């Protein structure tokens, strides 16, 4: 029976900030999650950033009603065809440091949670808004059959942004350090001439498509089917090169550094629903669906350094440094999302109505990943002091980390919304309610890891030092995140005339997280040689249990907008989110048009 040595290791923040090799970090932790992944897509005409969740089930809109239940027959009055189009601006956040606004999606993609924070936190990249959104509703044979309808939508995302790194790296490359994070002695100083700076960008391209169809079976029963498809791709490059011509008696620098990301995601989602009118003023509906998705990601980094320094024409003093660093990572997530729910609507006369909906979602995803890290360098120098004494320094280092991992991820989500719509006057309507969401995410992964690293350094004064480590282990990562969100919106719609009206709203939001994170390293063998002192162990375990986290965030968001009615069949809506942070500004804007035929 294997004997297990259990060590409980709590790492301090300053250590994590400077760590070159985060040996306890799972490669799966560096996967870049997105708000799109394994979630149903739909056209949301009121989905401005902080009102996206509460709009479904509270605001009476044909596209939102179809997402709630595909059996919700759109009401176009005497018309048979409706077109909708909108143009959206990305939400931005004021930056104190640089005195300009930063897109929220870019901020969320980079360092929402700093990489040195010890506890893993679910890292969702908030994707940019669509460049254009288009939707239609069609009753194809209104005069013969006004009960059959078709709807569809298409959204296009094309966006350039700044390149960003992973918040949870395994290895932080640092020039002039050996495989154990030690700086070489006697490094020479010289000027850096950047000859060329290449691309530093990330490009997002996505196509989002949805379809619905339904019909009325009887006076009280309607049914509907829905489908949505998504193709999402993100590619990025960071390239920096520097090639300063060399001479036998002057400085020399050859430098090349590149990073590349490729992220691809696709899903197909089918759902169906039925809606039954129990009484004249009371309707109940059910909906269920299944989504199948796949996410593939790859990340490659390569760095080449070749530095030479000469001080005098005799060539007796020099500094040579050569380094090659390579990192290759891949991830694949395949999974499915099952969801089901019900909706209720009760009319109270002609001026009031209440709505309720509940939805349960379960996502199960298989995880696969691989990683290969290589870092090699060679350093040598010789210097002369004022007494013509020479001191020589030399060193060489090698680091390699290879791994392949598998695991599973499960999400359990409950959503419930209760709302009241009240038409106070012929021109004024108020909508208010409560939205609650609870979500638990569980991640379990196993990664066999093989690590090799050696370092030899020395100088004429202190002699030579030698360090070596060979390790074979399996990293077992378990993470549980339990979060909930409570939102209370109040939205007013006021028409001042037959051609002009306003929308005004506020949403109070409280979000909370409880996070547990643990990594266990089951070590089959670990060999260490520190200047001849051998430490050879096998069959032991180390547990990295990070402090549990309980976090809460609350905020209030505003919504404002204008409705412009050009005719009874053509209107426009301008929506924006005002924000008071140091000064009044517009954090996000939308412009939409709709026409009935």
Coordinates of C-alpha atoms in Angstrom, one line a residue:
X1 CA 0.0 0.0 0.0
X2 CA 1.3 3.4 -0.9
X3 CA 2.0 5.7 2.0
X4 CA 0.8 9.2 1.6
X5 CA 2.5 12.3 3.1
X6 CA -0.2 15.0 3.1
X7 CA 1.1 18.6 3.2
X8 CA -1.2 21.5 3.5
X9 CA 0.4 24.5 1.7
X10 CA -1.0 28.0 2.0
X11 CA 0.8 30.4 -0.3
X12 CA 1.2 34.1 0.5
X13 CA 0.3 36.8 -2.0
X14 CA 3.8 38.3 -2.4
X15 CA 5.2 34.8 -3.2
X16 CA 2.5 34.3 -5.9
X17 CA 3.2 37.6 -7.5
X18 CA 6.9 36.8 -8.1
X19 CA 6.5 33.1 -8.8
X20 CA 8.0 32.1 -12.2
X21 CA 6.7 28.5 -12.2
X22 CA 3.3 28.0 -10.6
X23 CA 3.7 24.3 -10.1
X24 CA 0.3 23.8 -8.5
X25 CA -1.7 25.5 -11.3
X26 CA -3.8 23.2 -13.4
X27 CA -3.7 23.8 -17.2
X28 CA -7.5 23.5 -17.2
X29 CA -7.6 26.6 -15.0
X30 CA -6.1 28.7 -17.9
X31 CA -9.0 27.9 -20.3
X32 CA -10.7 31.1 -21.4
X33 CA -14.5 30.9 -20.8
X34 CA -17.0 33.1 -22.6
X35 CA -20.5 34.3 -21.8
X36 CA -21.5 32.6 -25.1
X37 CA -20.4 29.1 -24.2
X38 CA -23.1 26.4 -23.8
X39 CA -25.8 29.1 -23.4
X40 CA -28.9 29.6 -25.6
X41 CA -28.8 32.6 -27.9
X42 CA -31.7 34.8 -28.7
X43 CA -32.5 38.3 -30.1
X44 CA -33.0 40.6 -27.1
X45 CA -34.2 44.1 -28.2
X46 CA -33.9 45.3 -24.6
X47 CA -30.7 43.5 -23.6
X48 CA -28.6 46.5 -22.7
X49 CA -25.9 45.4 -20.3
X50 CA -27.4 45.4 -16.8
X51 CA -31.0 44.8 -18.0
X52 CA -30.3 41.7 -20.0
X53 CA -31.5 39.2 -17.4
X54 CA -34.6 41.0 -16.3
X55 CA -35.9 41.9 -19.7
X56 CA -37.1 38.3 -20.4
X57 CA -40.4 37.7 -18.8
X58 CA -40.9 41.3 -17.7
X59 CA -41.0 43.3 -20.9
X60 CA -43.8 42.4 -23.4
X61 CA -41.9 42.1 -26.7
X62 CA -42.6 39.4 -29.4
X63 CA -38.9 38.3 -29.7
X64 CA -38.5 38.1 -25.9
X65 CA -41.8 36.2 -25.6
X66 CA -40.7 33.6 -28.1
X67 CA -37.5 33.0 -26.2
X68 CA -39.6 32.5 -23.1
X69 CA -41.8 30.1 -24.9
X70 CA -41.8 29.3 -28.7
X71 CA -45.5 28.7 -28.5
X72 CA -46.2 32.4 -27.7
X73 CA -48.0 33.6 -30.8
X74 CA -46.9 37.1 -31.8
X75 CA -49.5 39.8 -31.9
X76 CA -49.1 42.0 -35.0
X77 CA -52.6 43.3 -35.0
X78 CA -53.8 43.4 -38.6
X79 CA -50.3 43.2 -40.0
X80 CA -48.6 40.0 -41.2
X81 CA -44.9 40.9 -41.4
X82 CA -42.6 42.7 -38.9
X83 CA -38.9 43.7 -39.4
X84 CA -36.5 44.7 -36.6
X85 CA -33.0 46.0 -36.9
X86 CA -30.6 47.5 -34.3
X87 CA -27.1 48.8 -34.0
X88 CA -25.4 48.5 -30.6
X89 CA -22.4 50.1 -28.9
X90 CA -20.2 48.2 -26.5
X91 CA -20.5 49.1 -22.9
X92 CA -17.5 51.0 -21.7
X93 CA -16.1 51.7 -18.2
X94 CA -14.3 54.8 -17.1
X95 CA -10.6 54.3 -16.5
X96 CA -9.1 56.3 -13.6
X97 CA -5.6 55.6 -14.7
X98 CA -5.7 56.7 -18.3
X99 CA -8.6 59.1 -18.4
X100 CA -10.5 57.4 -21.1
X101 CA -13.3 54.8 -21.4
X102 CA -12.4 51.1 -21.8
X103 CA -14.8 48.6 -23.4
X104 CA -16.2 46.3 -20.8
X105 CA -15.6 43.2 -22.9
X106 CA -11.9 44.0 -23.2
X107 CA -11.6 44.6 -19.5
X108 CA -13.3 41.4 -18.6
X109 CA -11.0 39.6 -21.0
X110 CA -7.8 40.7 -19.4
X111 CA -7.4 41.2 -15.7
X112 CA -10.8 41.3 -14.0
X113 CA -9.2 38.9 -11.6
X114 CA -5.4 39.3 -11.3
X115 CA -3.4 36.2 -12.0
X116 CA -1.7 36.3 -8.6
X117 CA -5.0 36.0 -6.7
X118 CA -4.7 32.6 -5.0
X119 CA -8.3 31.4 -5.4
X120 CA -9.7 30.5 -8.8
X121 CA -12.7 32.5 -9.8
X122 CA -14.9 31.7 -12.8
X123 CA -13.4 33.9 -15.6
X124 CA -16.1 34.8 -18.2
X125 CA -15.1 37.0 -21.1
X126 CA -18.0 39.4 -21.8
X127 CA -18.1 39.3 -25.6
X128 CA -18.6 42.5 -27.7
X129 CA -22.1 43.5 -28.8
X130 CA -23.2 42.6 -32.4
X131 CA -22.3 45.0 -35.1
X132 CA -25.9 44.6 -36.4
X133 CA -28.9 42.6 -35.4
X134 CA -31.8 41.7 -37.7
X135 CA -35.1 40.0 -36.9
X136 CA -38.4 39.3 -38.6
X137 CA -41.8 37.8 -37.8
X138 CA -43.9 36.4 -40.6
X139 CA -47.5 35.1 -41.0
X140 CA -47.1 33.6 -44.5
X141 CA -50.7 33.1 -45.3
X142 CA -52.6 35.6 -43.2
X143 CA -55.8 35.6 -45.1
X144 CA -56.1 31.8 -45.2
X145 CA -54.4 30.8 -42.0
X146 CA -53.5 33.5 -39.4
X147 CA -52.4 30.9 -36.9
X148 CA -49.1 29.8 -38.4
X149 CA -46.0 32.0 -38.0
X150 CA -42.2 32.0 -38.7
X151 CA -39.6 34.2 -37.1
X152 CA -35.8 34.4 -37.5
X153 CA -32.9 36.6 -36.4
X154 CA -29.3 37.1 -37.4
X155 CA -26.6 38.9 -35.5
X156 CA -23.0 39.7 -36.7
X157 CA -20.1 40.3 -34.4
X158 CA -16.8 41.7 -35.9
X159 CA -14.5 43.4 -33.4
X160 CA -10.8 44.3 -33.0
X161 CA -9.4 44.7 -29.6
X162 CA -6.2 44.7 -27.6
X163 CA -4.4 41.5 -26.9
X164 CA -4.6 40.1 -23.4
X165 CA -3.0 37.2 -21.4
X166 CA -4.4 34.4 -19.3
X167 CA -5.1 35.4 -15.7
X168 CA -3.8 32.0 -14.4
X169 CA -0.5 31.2 -16.2
X170 CA 1.5 28.0 -15.4
X171 CA 4.8 29.6 -16.2
X172 CA 5.8 33.3 -16.3
X173 CA 8.6 33.6 -18.7
X174 CA 11.4 36.0 -17.5
X175 CA 14.6 36.8 -19.3
X176 CA 18.0 36.2 -17.5
X177 CA 16.4 33.8 -15.0
X178 CA 17.3 30.1 -14.7
X179 CA 14.8 27.2 -14.4
X180 CA 14.5 27.8 -10.7
X181 CA 13.8 31.5 -11.0
X182 CA 17.2 32.7 -10.0
X183 CA 18.8 35.7 -11.7
X184 CA 22.2 35.3 -13.3
X185 CA 25.1 37.2 -11.8
X186 CA 27.2 39.8 -13.7
X187 CA 24.7 40.8 -16.3
X188 CA 25.8 43.6 -18.4
X189 CA 23.6 46.7 -19.1
X190 CA 23.1 48.2 -22.5
X191 CA 20.6 50.3 -24.5
X192 CA 17.6 48.6 -26.1
X193 CA 16.8 49.6 -29.7
X194 CA 13.4 48.4 -30.8
X195 CA 13.5 48.1 -34.6
X196 CA 10.0 46.8 -35.2
X197 CA 6.9 46.3 -33.2
X198 CA 4.3 44.0 -34.8
X199 CA 0.6 43.2 -34.2
X200 CA -0.9 43.5 -30.8
X201 CA -4.6 42.7 -31.3
X202 CA -7.4 40.2 -30.9
X203 CA -10.1 39.8 -33.5
X204 CA -13.6 38.4 -32.8
X205 CA -15.9 37.1 -35.5
X206 CA -19.3 35.5 -34.7
X207 CA -22.5 34.6 -36.4
X208 CA -25.6 34.1 -34.3
X209 CA -28.8 32.7 -35.9
X210 CA -32.2 31.8 -34.5
X211 CA -35.5 30.5 -35.9
X212 CA -39.0 29.9 -34.4
X213 CA -42.2 28.6 -35.8
X214 CA -45.5 27.8 -34.2
X215 CA -49.2 27.5 -34.7
X216 CA -52.5 27.5 -32.9
X217 CA -53.9 24.0 -32.4
X218 CA -57.2 25.1 -30.9
X219 CA -58.7 28.2 -29.3
X220 CA -56.8 27.4 -26.1
X221 CA -53.7 25.6 -27.2
X222 CA -50.7 26.7 -29.2
X223 CA -47.3 24.9 -29.8
X224 CA -44.0 26.1 -31.1
X225 CA -40.5 25.0 -32.0
X226 CA -37.2 26.9 -31.9
X227 CA -33.6 26.5 -32.9
X228 CA -30.5 28.6 -32.6
X229 CA -27.0 28.3 -34.0
X230 CA -23.7 30.0 -33.1
X231 CA -20.3 30.1 -34.7
X232 CA -17.8 32.1 -32.7
X233 CA -14.1 32.6 -33.5
X234 CA -11.4 34.6 -31.8
X235 CA -7.9 34.9 -33.1
X236 CA -5.1 37.0 -31.7
X237 CA -1.5 37.8 -32.3
X238 CA 1.1 39.6 -30.3
X239 CA 4.4 40.0 -32.2
X240 CA 7.5 42.0 -31.2
X241 CA 10.8 41.8 -33.0
X242 CA 14.1 43.6 -32.6
X243 CA 17.2 43.0 -34.6
X244 CA 20.1 45.4 -34.0
X245 CA 23.0 44.9 -36.4
X246 CA 26.1 43.4 -34.6
X247 CA 29.7 44.4 -34.8
X248 CA 32.7 42.7 -33.1
X249 CA 33.2 45.7 -30.8
X250 CA 29.7 47.0 -30.1
X251 CA 26.5 45.9 -28.5
X252 CA 24.3 43.3 -30.2
X253 CA 20.7 42.3 -29.7
X254 CA 18.6 39.8 -31.6
X255 CA 15.1 39.5 -30.2
X256 CA 11.9 37.9 -31.3
X257 CA 8.7 37.3 -29.3
X258 CA 5.3 36.1 -30.5
X259 CA 2.1 35.0 -28.9
X260 CA -0.9 33.5 -30.8
X261 CA -4.4 32.5 -29.7
X262 CA -7.1 30.7 -31.6
X263 CA -10.5 30.1 -30.1
X264 CA -13.4 28.4 -31.8
X265 CA -16.8 27.6 -30.5
X266 CA -20.0 26.3 -32.2
X267 CA -23.3 25.1 -30.9
X268 CA -26.7 24.0 -32.1
X269 CA -29.8 24.3 -29.9
X270 CA -33.3 22.9 -30.3
X271 CA -36.3 23.6 -28.1
X272 CA -40.0 23.2 -28.1
X273 CA -42.9 24.6 -26.1
X274 CA -46.7 24.6 -25.6
X275 CA -49.0 27.2 -24.1
X276 CA -52.5 26.6 -22.9
X277 CA -55.2 29.1 -21.8
X278 CA -56.8 27.6 -18.8
X279 CA -59.2 30.5 -18.5
X280 CA -59.8 33.7 -20.4
X281 CA -57.4 35.6 -18.3
X282 CA -54.9 32.9 -17.2
X283 CA -52.3 31.2 -19.4
X284 CA -49.7 28.5 -18.6
X285 CA -46.9 27.4 -20.7
X286 CA -44.0 24.9 -20.7
X287 CA -40.7 24.8 -22.6
X288 CA -37.8 22.3 -22.9
X289 CA -34.7 22.1 -25.0
X290 CA -31.2 20.7 -25.5
X291 CA -28.0 22.4 -26.7
X292 CA -24.9 20.7 -28.0
X293 CA -21.6 22.7 -28.2
X294 CA -17.9 22.4 -28.7
X295 CA -15.1 24.8 -27.8
X296 CA -11.5 24.4 -29.0
X297 CA -8.7 26.7 -28.0
X298 CA -5.0 26.8 -28.6
X299 CA -2.3 29.1 -27.3
X300 CA 1.3 29.3 -28.5
X301 CA 4.2 31.5 -27.3
X302 CA 7.8 31.6 -28.6
X303 CA 10.6 33.8 -27.4
X304 CA 14.2 33.9 -28.9
X305 CA 16.9 36.1 -27.3
X306 CA 20.5 36.4 -28.5
X307 CA 22.4 39.2 -26.7
X308 CA 26.1 40.1 -26.9
X309 CA 27.9 43.0 -25.3
X310 CA 31.5 44.0 -26.0
X311 CA 33.2 46.9 -24.1
X312 CA 36.7 47.3 -25.7
X313 CA 38.4 46.4 -28.9
X314 CA 40.5 43.7 -27.3
X315 CA 37.4 41.6 -26.7
X316 CA 38.6 40.7 -23.2
X317 CA 35.4 41.8 -21.7
X318 CA 32.1 40.3 -22.8
X319 CA 28.6 39.2 -21.9
X320 CA 26.8 36.6 -23.9
X321 CA 23.2 35.5 -23.3
X322 CA 21.1 33.1 -25.4
X323 CA 17.6 31.9 -24.7
X324 CA 14.8 29.9 -26.3
X325 CA 11.3 29.7 -24.7
X326 CA 8.3 27.8 -26.1
X327 CA 4.8 27.3 -24.7
X328 CA 2.1 25.3 -26.4
X329 CA -1.4 24.7 -24.9
X330 CA -4.6 23.2 -26.2
X331 CA -8.1 22.8 -24.7
X332 CA -11.2 21.1 -25.9
X333 CA -14.6 21.2 -24.3
X334 CA -17.5 19.1 -25.5
X335 CA -20.8 19.1 -23.8
X336 CA -24.5 19.6 -23.7
X337 CA -27.0 21.8 -21.9
X338 CA -30.5 20.5 -20.9
X339 CA -33.1 23.1 -19.8
X340 CA -36.8 23.1 -19.0
X341 CA -39.2 25.6 -17.5
X342 CA -42.7 27.0 -17.3
X343 CA -44.4 30.4 -17.5
X344 CA -47.6 31.8 -16.2
X345 CA -49.6 34.9 -17.1
X346 CA -52.6 36.4 -15.3
X347 CA -54.6 39.3 -16.5
X348 CA -56.3 41.6 -14.0
X349 CA -58.8 43.5 -16.1
X350 CA -57.5 45.5 -19.0
X351 CA -54.8 47.5 -17.3
X352 CA -52.9 45.0 -15.2
X353 CA -51.1 41.7 -15.7
X354 CA -48.7 39.5 -13.8
X355 CA -46.1 37.2 -15.1
X356 CA -44.0 34.4 -13.6
X357 CA -41.5 32.1 -15.2
X358 CA -39.1 29.5 -13.9
X359 CA -36.2 27.8 -15.7
X360 CA -33.8 25.0 -14.8
X361 CA -30.6 24.5 -16.7
X362 CA -28.0 21.7 -16.4
X363 CA -24.8 21.8 -18.4
X364 CA -22.4 18.8 -18.5
X365 CA -19.1 19.2 -20.3
X366 CA -16.1 16.9 -20.9
X367 CA -12.7 18.6 -20.5
X368 CA -9.5 17.7 -22.4
X369 CA -6.2 19.7 -22.4
X370 CA -2.5 19.4 -23.1
X371 CA 0.5 21.6 -22.5
X372 CA 4.2 21.7 -23.3
X373 CA 6.6 24.3 -21.9
X374 CA 10.3 24.5 -22.7
X375 CA 12.8 27.1 -21.5
X376 CA 16.5 26.9 -22.2
X377 CA 19.2 29.5 -21.8
X378 CA 23.0 29.9 -21.8
X379 CA 24.9 32.8 -20.1
X380 CA 28.6 33.7 -19.9
X381 CA 30.5 36.9 -19.1
X382 CA 33.8 38.2 -18.0
X383 CA 34.6 41.6 -16.4
X384 CA 37.7 43.5 -15.3
X385 CA 37.9 45.7 -12.2
X386 CA 40.1 48.8 -11.7
X387 CA 43.0 46.5 -10.5
X388 CA 42.9 44.5 -13.7
X389 CA 41.4 41.5 -11.9
X390 CA 39.0 39.4 -14.0
X391 CA 35.8 37.8 -12.8
X392 CA 34.0 35.2 -15.0
X393 CA 30.4 34.2 -14.7
X394 CA 28.7 31.3 -16.6
X395 CA 25.4 29.4 -16.4
X396 CA 23.1 27.2 -18.4
X397 CA 19.6 26.1 -17.6
X398 CA 16.9 23.8 -18.9
X399 CA 13.2 23.6 -18.0
X400 CA 10.5 21.3 -19.4
X401 CA 6.9 20.7 -18.3
X402 CA 4.6 18.4 -20.3
X403 CA 1.0 17.4 -19.3
X404 CA -2.3 16.0 -20.6
X405 CA -5.5 16.3 -18.7
X406 CA -9.1 15.2 -18.6
X407 CA -12.0 16.2 -16.5
X408 CA -15.6 17.2 -16.3
X409 CA -17.5 20.4 -15.5
X410 CA -21.1 20.6 -14.4
X411 CA -23.4 23.7 -14.0
X412 CA -26.7 23.7 -12.2
X413 CA -28.8 26.9 -12.6
X414 CA -32.2 28.0 -11.3
X415 CA -33.9 31.2 -12.6
X416 CA -37.2 32.7 -11.5
X417 CA -38.9 35.9 -12.4
X418 CA -42.0 37.5 -11.1
X419 CA -43.3 40.8 -12.5
X420 CA -46.3 43.2 -12.7
X421 CA -47.2 45.3 -15.6
X422 CA -49.6 48.2 -14.9
X423 CA -51.0 50.6 -17.4
X424 CA -51.5 53.6 -15.1
X425 CA -53.0 55.8 -17.9
X426 CA -53.5 55.6 -21.6
X427 CA -50.0 56.9 -22.1
X428 CA -48.1 55.6 -19.1
X429 CA -47.0 52.1 -18.2
X430 CA -44.9 50.8 -15.4
X431 CA -43.3 47.4 -15.1
X432 CA -41.6 46.1 -12.0
X433 CA -40.6 42.7 -10.5
X434 CA -38.0 40.5 -9.0
X435 CA -35.5 38.3 -10.8
X436 CA -33.4 35.7 -8.9
X437 CA -30.7 33.3 -10.2
X438 CA -28.7 30.7 -8.4
X439 CA -25.9 28.9 -10.1
X440 CA -23.4 26.2 -8.9
X441 CA -20.4 25.3 -11.0
X442 CA -18.3 22.2 -10.2
X443 CA -15.0 21.4 -12.0
X444 CA -12.9 18.3 -11.5
X445 CA -9.8 17.6 -13.6
X446 CA -6.8 15.2 -13.5
X447 CA -3.6 16.1 -15.2
X448 CA -0.5 13.8 -15.4
X449 CA 2.5 16.1 -15.3
X450 CA 6.2 15.4 -16.0
X451 CA 8.7 18.1 -15.0
X452 CA 12.4 18.3 -15.7
X453 CA 14.7 21.2 -14.8
X454 CA 18.4 21.7 -14.3
X455 CA 20.6 24.8 -13.6
X456 CA 24.4 25.2 -13.5
X457 CA 25.8 28.5 -12.5
X458 CA 29.3 29.6 -11.4
X459 CA 31.9 32.3 -11.1
X460 CA 35.6 32.6 -10.4
X461 CA 35.0 33.6 -6.8
X462 CA 32.4 31.1 -5.4
X463 CA 32.7 28.2 -7.8
X464 CA 29.9 26.2 -9.4
X465 CA 26.4 25.5 -8.2
X466 CA 24.2 22.7 -9.6
X467 CA 20.5 22.2 -9.1
X468 CA 18.3 19.4 -10.7
X469 CA 14.7 18.3 -10.3
X470 CA 12.8 15.5 -12.0
X471 CA 9.2 15.0 -11.0
X472 CA 6.3 12.8 -12.2
X473 CA 2.9 13.6 -10.7
X474 CA -0.9 14.0 -11.2
X475 CA -2.6 17.3 -10.5
X476 CA -6.2 16.8 -9.3
X477 CA -8.1 20.1 -9.3
X478 CA -11.5 20.6 -7.7
X479 CA -13.3 23.8 -7.7
X480 CA -16.9 24.7 -6.6
X481 CA -18.4 28.1 -7.2
X482 CA -21.9 28.9 -5.8
X483 CA -23.2 32.2 -6.9
X484 CA -26.6 34.0 -6.9
X485 CA -28.0 37.2 -8.3
X486 CA -31.0 39.2 -7.1
X487 CA -32.3 42.0 -9.3
X488 CA -35.2 44.4 -8.7
X489 CA -36.1 46.6 -11.8
X490 CA -38.6 49.4 -12.2
X491 CA -39.2 50.5 -15.8
X492 CA -41.5 53.4 -17.0
X493 CA -42.8 53.9 -20.5
X494 CA -44.4 57.3 -21.1
X495 CA -45.8 58.5 -24.5
X496 CA -46.1 62.3 -24.6
X497 CA -47.7 62.3 -28.0
X498 CA -48.5 60.0 -30.9
X499 CA -45.0 60.6 -32.2
X500 CA -42.7 60.7 -29.1
X501 CA -42.2 58.9 -25.8
X502 CA -39.6 58.0 -23.3
X503 CA -38.3 54.9 -21.4
X504 CA -36.8 55.3 -18.0
X505 CA -35.7 52.6 -15.6
X506 CA -33.5 51.5 -12.7
X507 CA -32.3 48.1 -11.7
X508 CA -30.9 47.3 -8.3
X509 CA -28.5 44.3 -8.5
X510 CA -26.9 42.2 -5.8
X511 CA -24.5 39.5 -6.8
X512 CA -22.7 37.1 -4.4
X513 CA -20.2 34.2 -4.7
X514 CA -18.9 31.5 -2.5
X515 CA -15.8 29.8 -3.8
X516 CA -13.8 26.8 -2.8
X517 CA -10.6 25.8 -4.6
X518 CA -8.2 22.9 -4.0
X519 CA -5.4 21.2 -6.0
X520 CA -3.9 17.9 -4.9
X521 CA -0.6 16.7 -6.3
X522 CA -0.2 12.9 -6.2
X523 CA 3.5 12.6 -6.7
X524 CA 4.8 9.3 -8.1
X525 CA 8.4 10.3 -7.9
X526 CA 10.4 13.4 -7.1
X527 CA 14.2 13.6 -7.4
X528 CA 16.1 16.7 -6.3
X529 CA 19.8 17.4 -6.4
X530 CA 21.0 20.6 -4.7
X531 CA 24.8 20.8 -5.0
X532 CA 25.2 17.1 -4.3
X533 CA 22.5 16.9 -1.6
X534 CA 20.0 14.3 -2.9
X535 CA 16.4 14.2 -2.0
X536 CA 14.6 11.3 -3.6
X537 CA 11.0 10.7 -2.7
X538 CA 8.0 8.7 -4.1
X539 CA 4.4 8.0 -3.4
X540 CA 3.5 11.3 -1.6
X541 CA 0.8 13.9 -1.9
X542 CA 0.7 17.7 -1.5
X543 CA -2.6 19.5 -1.0
X544 CA -2.9 23.2 -2.0
X545 CA -6.1 24.3 -0.3
X546 CA -6.8 27.9 -0.9
X547 CA -8.8 30.1 1.5
X548 CA -12.6 29.9 0.8
X549 CA -14.0 33.1 -0.5
X550 CA -17.3 34.9 0.1
X551 CA -17.8 37.9 -2.0
X552 CA -20.7 40.3 -2.5
X553 CA -21.2 43.1 -5.0
X554 CA -24.2 45.5 -5.3
X555 CA -24.9 48.2 -7.8
X556 CA -27.8 50.3 -9.3
X557 CA -28.0 50.7 -13.1
X558 CA -30.1 53.2 -15.0
X559 CA -31.8 52.9 -18.3
X560 CA -33.0 55.8 -20.5
X561 CA -34.4 56.0 -24.0
X562 CA -36.6 57.6 -26.5
X563 CA -39.4 56.2 -28.7
X564 CA -40.0 57.9 -32.0
X565 CA -43.2 57.0 -33.8
X566 CA -42.8 58.1 -37.4
X567 CA -46.1 56.4 -38.4
X568 CA -48.3 53.8 -36.9
X569 CA -46.2 51.1 -38.7
X570 CA -42.7 52.6 -38.4
X571 CA -40.8 53.5 -35.2
X572 CA -37.3 53.9 -33.8
X573 CA -35.9 53.5 -30.3
X574 CA -32.8 55.1 -28.8
X575 CA -31.6 53.5 -25.6
X576 CA -28.6 54.3 -23.4
X577 CA -27.3 53.6 -20.0
X578 CA -26.2 56.8 -18.2
X579 CA -23.6 56.4 -15.5
X580 CA -22.4 58.7 -12.7
X581 CA -18.8 58.0 -12.1
X582 CA -16.7 61.2 -11.6
X583 CA -19.0 62.8 -14.2
X584 CA -22.2 62.0 -16.2
X585 CA -21.5 59.9 -19.2
X586 CA -23.1 57.3 -21.5
X587 CA -21.8 53.8 -20.7
X588 CA -23.7 52.1 -23.6
X589 CA -26.1 53.0 -26.4
X590 CA -28.5 51.2 -28.8
X591 CA -30.5 52.4 -31.8
X592 CA -33.2 50.2 -33.2
X593 CA -35.9 50.4 -35.9
X594 CA -39.0 48.3 -36.5
X595 CA -41.6 48.3 -39.2
X596 CA -44.9 46.4 -39.7
X597 CA -46.4 45.5 -43.0

